Amino acid sequence: MHQNEPDLNQRIWQVVALIPPGKVATYGDVARHAGLPGAARRVGYALRQLPAGSRIPWHRVINAQGRISLPAGTGGEYTQRERLEAEGVAFIGGKIPLRSYRWHPGAST
């Protein structure tokens, strides 16, 4: 079963677009909701392919440990943290408590 790469990107971007402000999802969560279980790394690839100026809220996707995956001290890491904090997401010891901020589609927030 061969799947077109741009189509996979679109599926992933559609899931990320659904994550509400103040919530986060892990790369694995996004992959699962896009019908790609076990493809967390593919989510990272799709997010790197976002067109400049995209309104997809890429900053709401974090790793399974509740951390930002972008290299520490980079502009991308700073931007992601700043955007999440502006939405009310708290960091405790550099981590986001997933129990409090993880997005659960269909659940009331």
PDB file of N, CA, C and O in Angstrom, residues 8-50:
ATOM      1  N   LEU A   8      -0.329  12.436   3.136  1.00  0.00           N
ATOM      2  CA  LEU A   8      -0.036  12.171   4.548  1.00  0.00           C
ATOM      3  C   LEU A   8       0.164  13.479   5.294  1.00  0.00           C
ATOM      4  O   LEU A   8      -0.328  13.644   6.415  1.00  0.00           O
ATOM      5  N   ASN A   9       0.892  14.403   4.683  1.00  0.00           N
ATOM      6  CA  ASN A   9       1.083  15.705   5.321  1.00  0.00           C
ATOM      7  C   ASN A   9      -0.261  16.356   5.588  1.00  0.00           C
ATOM      8  O   ASN A   9      -0.501  16.872   6.684  1.00  0.00           O
ATOM      9  N   GLN A  10      -1.143  16.343   4.612  1.00  0.00           N
ATOM     10  CA  GLN A  10      -2.469  16.960   4.782  1.00  0.00           C
ATOM     11  C   GLN A  10      -3.230  16.313   5.931  1.00  0.00           C
ATOM     12  O   GLN A  10      -3.854  17.009   6.731  1.00  0.00           O
ATOM     13  N   ARG A  11      -3.207  14.998   6.015  1.00  0.00           N
ATOM     14  CA  ARG A  11      -3.900  14.296   7.115  1.00  0.00           C
ATOM     15  C   ARG A  11      -3.347  14.722   8.461  1.00  0.00           C
ATOM     16  O   ARG A  11      -4.098  14.978   9.411  1.00  0.00           O
ATOM     17  N   ILE A  12      -2.040  14.795   8.549  1.00  0.00           N
ATOM     18  CA  ILE A  12      -1.397  15.190   9.802  1.00  0.00           C
ATOM     19  C   ILE A  12      -1.732  16.641  10.132  1.00  0.00           C
ATOM     20  O   ILE A  12      -2.108  16.961  11.269  1.00  0.00           O
ATOM     21  N   TRP A  13      -1.634  17.525   9.149  1.00  0.00           N
ATOM     22  CA  TRP A  13      -1.941  18.932   9.382  1.00  0.00           C
ATOM     23  C   TRP A  13      -3.391  19.124   9.812  1.00  0.00           C
ATOM     24  O   TRP A  13      -3.681  19.981  10.654  1.00  0.00           O
ATOM     25  N   GLN A  14      -4.300  18.340   9.250  1.00  0.00           N
ATOM     26  CA  GLN A  14      -5.717  18.456   9.634  1.00  0.00           C
ATOM     27  C   GLN A  14      -5.911  18.103  11.099  1.00  0.00           C
ATOM     28  O   GLN A  14      -6.684  18.751  11.804  1.00  0.00           O
ATOM     29  N   VAL A  15      -5.213  17.071  11.580  1.00  0.00           N
ATOM     30  CA  VAL A  15      -5.316  16.700  12.996  1.00  0.00           C
ATOM     31  C   VAL A  15      -4.739  17.812  13.867  1.00  0.00           C
ATOM     32  O   VAL A  15      -5.358  18.234  14.849  1.00  0.00           O
ATOM     33  N   VAL A  16      -3.565  18.314  13.516  1.00  0.00           N
ATOM     34  CA  VAL A  16      -2.925  19.371  14.314  1.00  0.00           C
ATOM     35  C   VAL A  16      -3.825  20.608  14.367  1.00  0.00           C
ATOM     36  O   VAL A  16      -3.937  21.257  15.412  1.00  0.00           O
ATOM     37  N   ALA A  17      -4.504  20.898  13.275  1.00  0.00           N
ATOM     38  CA  ALA A  17      -5.394  22.066  13.229  1.00  0.00           C
ATOM     39  C   ALA A  17      -6.552  21.942  14.221  1.00  0.00           C
ATOM     40  O   ALA A  17      -7.132  22.950  14.621  1.00  0.00           O
ATOM     41  N   LEU A  18      -6.879  20.734  14.636  1.00  0.00           N
ATOM     42  CA  LEU A  18      -7.991  20.517  15.569  1.00  0.00           C
ATOM     43  C   LEU A  18      -7.608  20.695  17.034  1.00  0.00           C
ATOM     44  O   LEU A  18      -8.474  20.807  17.897  1.00  0.00           O
ATOM     45  N   ILE A  19      -6.314  20.718  17.337  1.00  0.00           N
ATOM     46  CA  ILE A  19      -5.879  20.849  18.734  1.00  0.00           C
ATOM     47  C   ILE A  19      -6.247  22.249  19.217  1.00  0.00           C
ATOM     48  O   ILE A  19      -5.795  23.241  18.655  1.00  0.00           O
ATOM     49  N   PRO A  20      -7.084  22.338  20.251  1.00  0.00           N
ATOM     50  CA  PRO A  20      -7.530  23.663  20.697  1.00  0.00           C
ATOM     51  C   PRO A  20      -6.456  24.427  21.471  1.00  0.00           C
ATOM     52  O   PRO A  20      -5.531  23.819  22.029  1.00  0.00           O
ATOM     53  N   PRO A  21      -6.590  25.750  21.521  1.00  0.00           N
ATOM     54  CA  PRO A  21      -5.661  26.547  22.322  1.00  0.00           C
ATOM     55  C   PRO A  21      -5.653  26.056  23.772  1.00  0.00           C
ATOM     56  O   PRO A  21      -6.692  25.671  24.316  1.00  0.00           O
ATOM     57  N   GLY A  22      -4.470  26.051  24.375  1.00  0.00           N
ATOM     58  CA  GLY A  22      -4.347  25.622  25.769  1.00  0.00           C
ATOM     59  C   GLY A  22      -4.217  24.119  25.938  1.00  0.00           C
ATOM     60  O   GLY A  22      -4.141  23.628  27.055  1.00  0.00           O
ATOM     61  N   LYS A  23      -4.190  23.380  24.834  1.00  0.00           N
ATOM     62  CA  LYS A  23      -4.024  21.925  24.877  1.00  0.00           C
ATOM     63  C   LYS A  23      -2.835  21.542  24.020  1.00  0.00           C
ATOM     64  O   LYS A  23      -2.420  22.275  23.125  1.00  0.00           O
ATOM     65  N   VAL A  24      -2.277  20.369  24.277  1.00  0.00           N
ATOM     66  CA  VAL A  24      -1.163  19.852  23.488  1.00  0.00           C
ATOM     67  C   VAL A  24      -1.453  18.405  23.116  1.00  0.00           C
ATOM     68  O   VAL A  24      -2.291  17.738  23.729  1.00  0.00           O
ATOM     69  N   ALA A  25      -0.742  17.929  22.124  1.00  0.00           N
ATOM     70  CA  ALA A  25      -0.786  16.524  21.732  1.00  0.00           C
ATOM     71  C   ALA A  25       0.645  16.082  21.476  1.00  0.00           C
ATOM     72  O   ALA A  25       1.482  16.889  21.064  1.00  0.00           O
ATOM     73  N   THR A  26       0.913  14.820  21.723  1.00  0.00           N
ATOM     74  CA  THR A  26       2.238  14.303  21.417  1.00  0.00           C
ATOM     75  C   THR A  26       2.291  13.945  19.937  1.00  0.00           C
ATOM     76  O   THR A  26       1.259  13.812  19.275  1.00  0.00           O
ATOM     77  N   TYR A  27       3.510  13.776  19.434  1.00  0.00           N
ATOM     78  CA  TYR A  27       3.669  13.352  18.043  1.00  0.00           C
ATOM     79  C   TYR A  27       2.925  12.037  17.815  1.00  0.00           C
ATOM     80  O   TYR A  27       2.272  11.851  16.794  1.00  0.00           O
ATOM     81  N   GLY A  28       2.996  11.140  18.788  1.00  0.00           N
ATOM     82  CA  GLY A  28       2.297   9.857  18.684  1.00  0.00           C
ATOM     83  C   GLY A  28       0.786  10.016  18.679  1.00  0.00           C
ATOM     84  O   GLY A  28       0.088   9.306  17.948  1.00  0.00           O
ATOM     85  N   ASP A  29       0.275  10.936  19.500  1.00  0.00           N
ATOM     86  CA  ASP A  29      -1.169  11.203  19.510  1.00  0.00           C
ATOM     87  C   ASP A  29      -1.629  11.643  18.125  1.00  0.00           C
ATOM     88  O   ASP A  29      -2.637  11.152  17.608  1.00  0.00           O
ATOM     89  N   VAL A  30      -0.892  12.579  17.549  1.00  0.00           N
ATOM     90  CA  VAL A  30      -1.267  13.105  16.232  1.00  0.00           C
ATOM     91  C   VAL A  30      -1.232  11.986  15.197  1.00  0.00           C
ATOM     92  O   VAL A  30      -2.153  11.840  14.394  1.00  0.00           O
ATOM     93  N   ALA A  31      -0.188  11.172  15.230  1.00  0.00           N
ATOM     94  CA  ALA A  31      -0.082  10.064  14.275  1.00  0.00           C
ATOM     95  C   ALA A  31      -1.277   9.126  14.407  1.00  0.00           C
ATOM     96  O   ALA A  31      -1.899   8.742  13.405  1.00  0.00           O
ATOM     97  N   ARG A  32      -1.623   8.775  15.624  1.00  0.00           N
ATOM     98  CA  ARG A  32      -2.758   7.878  15.874  1.00  0.00           C
ATOM     99  C   ARG A  32      -4.056   8.475  15.337  1.00  0.00           C
ATOM    100  O   ARG A  32      -4.826   7.805  14.648  1.00  0.00           O
ATOM    101  N   HIS A  33      -4.316   9.736  15.619  1.00  0.00           N
ATOM    102  CA  HIS A  33      -5.549  10.387  15.173  1.00  0.00           C
ATOM    103  C   HIS A  33      -5.579  10.583  13.657  1.00  0.00           C
ATOM    104  O   HIS A  33      -6.654  10.720  13.084  1.00  0.00           O
ATOM    105  N   ALA A  34      -4.405  10.579  13.029  1.00  0.00           N
ATOM    106  CA  ALA A  34      -4.331  10.707  11.570  1.00  0.00           C
ATOM    107  C   ALA A  34      -4.403   9.338  10.889  1.00  0.00           C
ATOM    108  O   ALA A  34      -4.286   9.246   9.676  1.00  0.00           O
ATOM    109  N   GLY A  35      -4.582   8.290  11.693  1.00  0.00           N
ATOM    110  CA  GLY A  35      -4.654   6.944  11.133  1.00  0.00           C
ATOM    111  C   GLY A  35      -3.290   6.364  10.807  1.00  0.00           C
ATOM    112  O   GLY A  35      -3.177   5.480   9.962  1.00  0.00           O
ATOM    113  N   LEU A  36      -2.264   6.852  11.501  1.00  0.00           N
ATOM    114  CA  LEU A  36      -0.890   6.404  11.254  1.00  0.00           C
ATOM    115  C   LEU A  36      -0.230   5.948  12.557  1.00  0.00           C
ATOM    116  O   LEU A  36       0.804   6.487  12.964  1.00  0.00           O
ATOM    117  N   PRO A  37      -0.826   4.966  13.251  1.00  0.00           N
ATOM    118  CA  PRO A  37      -0.250   4.557  14.535  1.00  0.00           C
ATOM    119  C   PRO A  37       1.207   4.136  14.375  1.00  0.00           C
ATOM    120  O   PRO A  37       1.573   3.490  13.395  1.00  0.00           O
ATOM    121  N   GLY A  38       2.025   4.549  15.329  1.00  0.00           N
ATOM    122  CA  GLY A  38       3.440   4.213  15.295  1.00  0.00           C
ATOM    123  C   GLY A  38       4.283   5.105  14.399  1.00  0.00           C
ATOM    124  O   GLY A  38       5.464   4.850  14.216  1.00  0.00           O
ATOM    125  N   ALA A  39       3.686   6.156  13.853  1.00  0.00           N
ATOM    126  CA  ALA A  39       4.406   7.021  12.912  1.00  0.00           C
ATOM    127  C   ALA A  39       4.678   8.410  13.492  1.00  0.00           C
ATOM    128  O   ALA A  39       4.541   9.414  12.801  1.00  0.00           O
ATOM    129  N   ALA A  40       5.081   8.461  14.750  1.00  0.00           N
ATOM    130  CA  ALA A  40       5.341   9.745  15.401  1.00  0.00           C
ATOM    131  C   ALA A  40       6.397  10.551  14.657  1.00  0.00           C
ATOM    132  O   ALA A  40       6.261  11.770  14.499  1.00  0.00           O
ATOM    133  N   ARG A  41       7.428   9.894  14.179  1.00  0.00           N
ATOM    134  CA  ARG A  41       8.490  10.621  13.459  1.00  0.00           C
ATOM    135  C   ARG A  41       7.960  11.228  12.167  1.00  0.00           C
ATOM    136  O   ARG A  41       8.414  12.286  11.740  1.00  0.00           O
ATOM    137  N   ARG A  42       6.987  10.564  11.558  1.00  0.00           N
ATOM    138  CA  ARG A  42       6.393  11.086  10.321  1.00  0.00           C
ATOM    139  C   ARG A  42       5.669  12.396  10.594  1.00  0.00           C
ATOM    140  O   ARG A  42       5.604  13.286   9.747  1.00  0.00           O
ATOM    141  N   VAL A  43       5.107  12.531  11.801  1.00  0.00           N
ATOM    142  CA  VAL A  43       4.443  13.778  12.189  1.00  0.00           C
ATOM    143  C   VAL A  43       5.459  14.912  12.231  1.00  0.00           C
ATOM    144  O   VAL A  43       5.201  16.004  11.714  1.00  0.00           O
ATOM    145  N   GLY A  44       6.610  14.662  12.820  1.00  0.00           N
ATOM    146  CA  GLY A  44       7.662  15.678  12.847  1.00  0.00           C
ATOM    147  C   GLY A  44       8.068  16.094  11.446  1.00  0.00           C
ATOM    148  O   GLY A  44       8.248  17.285  11.166  1.00  0.00           O
ATOM    149  N   TYR A  45       8.189  15.127  10.555  1.00  0.00           N
ATOM    150  CA  TYR A  45       8.537  15.428   9.161  1.00  0.00           C
ATOM    151  C   TYR A  45       7.480  16.323   8.534  1.00  0.00           C
ATOM    152  O   TYR A  45       7.795  17.326   7.885  1.00  0.00           O
ATOM    153  N   ALA A  46       6.197  15.988   8.736  1.00  0.00           N
ATOM    154  CA  ALA A  46       5.103  16.782   8.150  1.00  0.00           C
ATOM    155  C   ALA A  46       5.108  18.203   8.697  1.00  0.00           C
ATOM    156  O   ALA A  46       4.877  19.158   7.951  1.00  0.00           O
ATOM    157  N   LEU A  47       5.377  18.358   9.982  1.00  0.00           N
ATOM    158  CA  LEU A  47       5.388  19.698  10.563  1.00  0.00           C
ATOM    159  C   LEU A  47       6.542  20.534  10.016  1.00  0.00           C
ATOM    160  O   LEU A  47       6.401  21.745   9.832  1.00  0.00           O
ATOM    161  N   ARG A  48       7.661  19.883   9.724  1.00  0.00           N
ATOM    162  CA  ARG A  48       8.784  20.619   9.114  1.00  0.00           C
ATOM    163  C   ARG A  48       8.449  21.061   7.688  1.00  0.00           C
ATOM    164  O   ARG A  48       9.091  21.972   7.173  1.00  0.00           O
ATOM    165  N   GLN A  49       7.460  20.431   7.063  1.00  0.00           N
ATOM    166  CA  GLN A  49       7.074  20.760   5.691  1.00  0.00           C
ATOM    167  C   GLN A  49       5.991  21.843   5.622  1.00  0.00           C
ATOM    168  O   GLN A  49       5.551  22.211   4.531  1.00  0.00           O
ATOM    169  N   LEU A  50       5.543  22.338   6.765  1.00  0.00           N
ATOM    170  CA  LEU A  50       4.517  23.381   6.745  1.00  0.00           C
ATOM    171  C   LEU A  50       4.995  24.582   5.946  1.00  0.00           C
ATOM    172  O   LEU A  50       6.136  25.031   6.111  1.00  0.00           O
TER     173      LEU A  50
END
